[in-house]
């Protein structure tokens, strides 16, 4: 693990799994591709600061009939000091042909799961079309849209719910979940503060 000053250029790509970000970190020891999940929270731009690199390794993926080999670094943390917009040339150099890390993970071989145990015989399944409510019993009212939305948010944010005025997302959760949390925070009126690396509720 090393801590080096550098500049991280982040580009947003619109993919079939939603928007995702890829980065290139330029440092005195070399230039590296960065695909940490937490980058998906950031706006496109150039970020100066100090970066903790925990791993440097070659990585390959297939796209458009070609195999791409890149030197990738994994960040264990960063302290940012300034932000600048990307120029057109800089945005062009960050390839728009990048594969979504979710699709990369799907390309990796998945271990074969053990077969599910056979269901016990003799147990009848209930027909969902048959009303088995006892006579004289009132059916439970359907949950309201607000209650349903709150249940969805509780499931989406887990231990972070209920949300405070400042929210820091856990970058170790599944990438899809992190993107859903990012998008939902935007709907709920939060904005991302890159220097403090957390979400702040906009005040009226």
mmCIF file of N, CA, C and O in Angstrom, residues 32 55-61 68-73 104:
data_model
loop_
_atom_site.group_PDB
_atom_site.id
_atom_site.type_symbol
_atom_site.label_atom_id
_atom_site.label_comp_id
_atom_site.label_asym_id
_atom_site.label_seq_id
_atom_site.Cartn_x
_atom_site.Cartn_y
_atom_site.Cartn_z
ATOM 1 N N UNK A 32 -2.577 4.826 -14.273
ATOM 2 C CA UNK A 32 -3.341 3.604 -14.017
ATOM 3 C C UNK A 32 -4.826 3.819 -14.284
ATOM 4 O O UNK A 32 -5.354 4.929 -14.128
ATOM 5 N N UNK A 55 -3.387 -1.872 -4.564
ATOM 6 C CA UNK A 55 -3.034 -2.970 -5.477
ATOM 7 C C UNK A 55 -2.824 -2.409 -6.874
ATOM 8 O O UNK A 55 -3.553 -1.517 -7.303
ATOM 9 N N UNK A 56 -1.826 -2.926 -7.573
ATOM 10 C CA UNK A 56 -1.589 -2.621 -8.984
ATOM 11 C C UNK A 56 -1.452 -3.957 -9.706
ATOM 12 O O UNK A 56 -0.640 -4.800 -9.307
ATOM 13 N N UNK A 57 -2.254 -4.146 -10.756
ATOM 14 C CA UNK A 57 -2.208 -5.439 -11.453
ATOM 15 C C UNK A 57 -2.668 -5.263 -12.900
ATOM 16 O O UNK A 57 -3.428 -4.344 -13.209
ATOM 17 N N UNK A 58 -2.211 -6.165 -13.796
ATOM 18 C CA UNK A 58 -2.753 -6.135 -15.154
ATOM 19 C C UNK A 58 -4.157 -6.718 -15.162
ATOM 20 O O UNK A 58 -4.490 -7.602 -14.371
ATOM 21 N N UNK A 59 -4.998 -6.210 -16.048
ATOM 22 C CA UNK A 59 -6.369 -6.694 -16.145
ATOM 23 C C UNK A 59 -6.758 -6.784 -17.619
ATOM 24 O O UNK A 59 -6.309 -5.964 -18.428
ATOM 25 N N UNK A 60 -7.563 -7.763 -17.972
ATOM 26 C CA UNK A 60 -8.005 -7.922 -19.363
ATOM 27 C C UNK A 60 -9.519 -8.041 -19.416
ATOM 28 O O UNK A 60 -10.158 -8.513 -18.477
ATOM 29 N N UNK A 61 -10.089 -7.563 -20.537
ATOM 30 C CA UNK A 61 -11.507 -7.780 -20.803
ATOM 31 C C UNK A 61 -11.716 -7.767 -22.312
ATOM 32 O O UNK A 61 -10.881 -7.276 -23.069
ATOM 33 N N UNK A 68 -8.657 -6.246 -24.473
ATOM 34 C CA UNK A 68 -7.975 -5.063 -23.949
ATOM 35 C C UNK A 68 -7.181 -5.461 -22.706
ATOM 36 O O UNK A 68 -7.715 -6.126 -21.814
ATOM 37 N N UNK A 69 -5.905 -5.072 -22.678
ATOM 38 C CA UNK A 69 -5.058 -5.297 -21.503
ATOM 39 C C UNK A 69 -4.711 -3.932 -20.923
ATOM 40 O O UNK A 69 -4.254 -3.047 -21.656
ATOM 41 N N UNK A 70 -4.939 -3.742 -19.641
ATOM 42 C CA UNK A 70 -4.672 -2.455 -19.010
ATOM 43 C C UNK A 70 -4.037 -2.665 -17.649
ATOM 44 O O UNK A 70 -4.205 -3.711 -17.028
ATOM 45 N N UNK A 71 -3.318 -1.658 -17.186
ATOM 46 C CA UNK A 71 -2.740 -1.674 -15.847
ATOM 47 C C UNK A 71 -3.732 -0.979 -14.925
ATOM 48 O O UNK A 71 -4.009 0.215 -15.091
ATOM 49 N N UNK A 72 -4.264 -1.721 -13.994
ATOM 50 C CA UNK A 72 -5.320 -1.205 -13.126
ATOM 51 C C UNK A 72 -4.822 -1.080 -11.696
ATOM 52 O O UNK A 72 -4.093 -1.934 -11.208
ATOM 53 N N UNK A 73 -5.212 0.005 -11.050
ATOM 54 C CA UNK A 73 -4.896 0.203 -9.636
ATOM 55 C C UNK A 73 -6.198 0.235 -8.848
ATOM 56 O O UNK A 73 -7.214 0.745 -9.329
ATOM 57 N N UNK A 104 -18.149 -6.701 -16.851
ATOM 58 C CA UNK A 104 -16.862 -7.381 -16.670
ATOM 59 C C UNK A 104 -16.985 -8.503 -15.654
ATOM 60 O O UNK A 104 -16.492 -9.609 -15.856
#
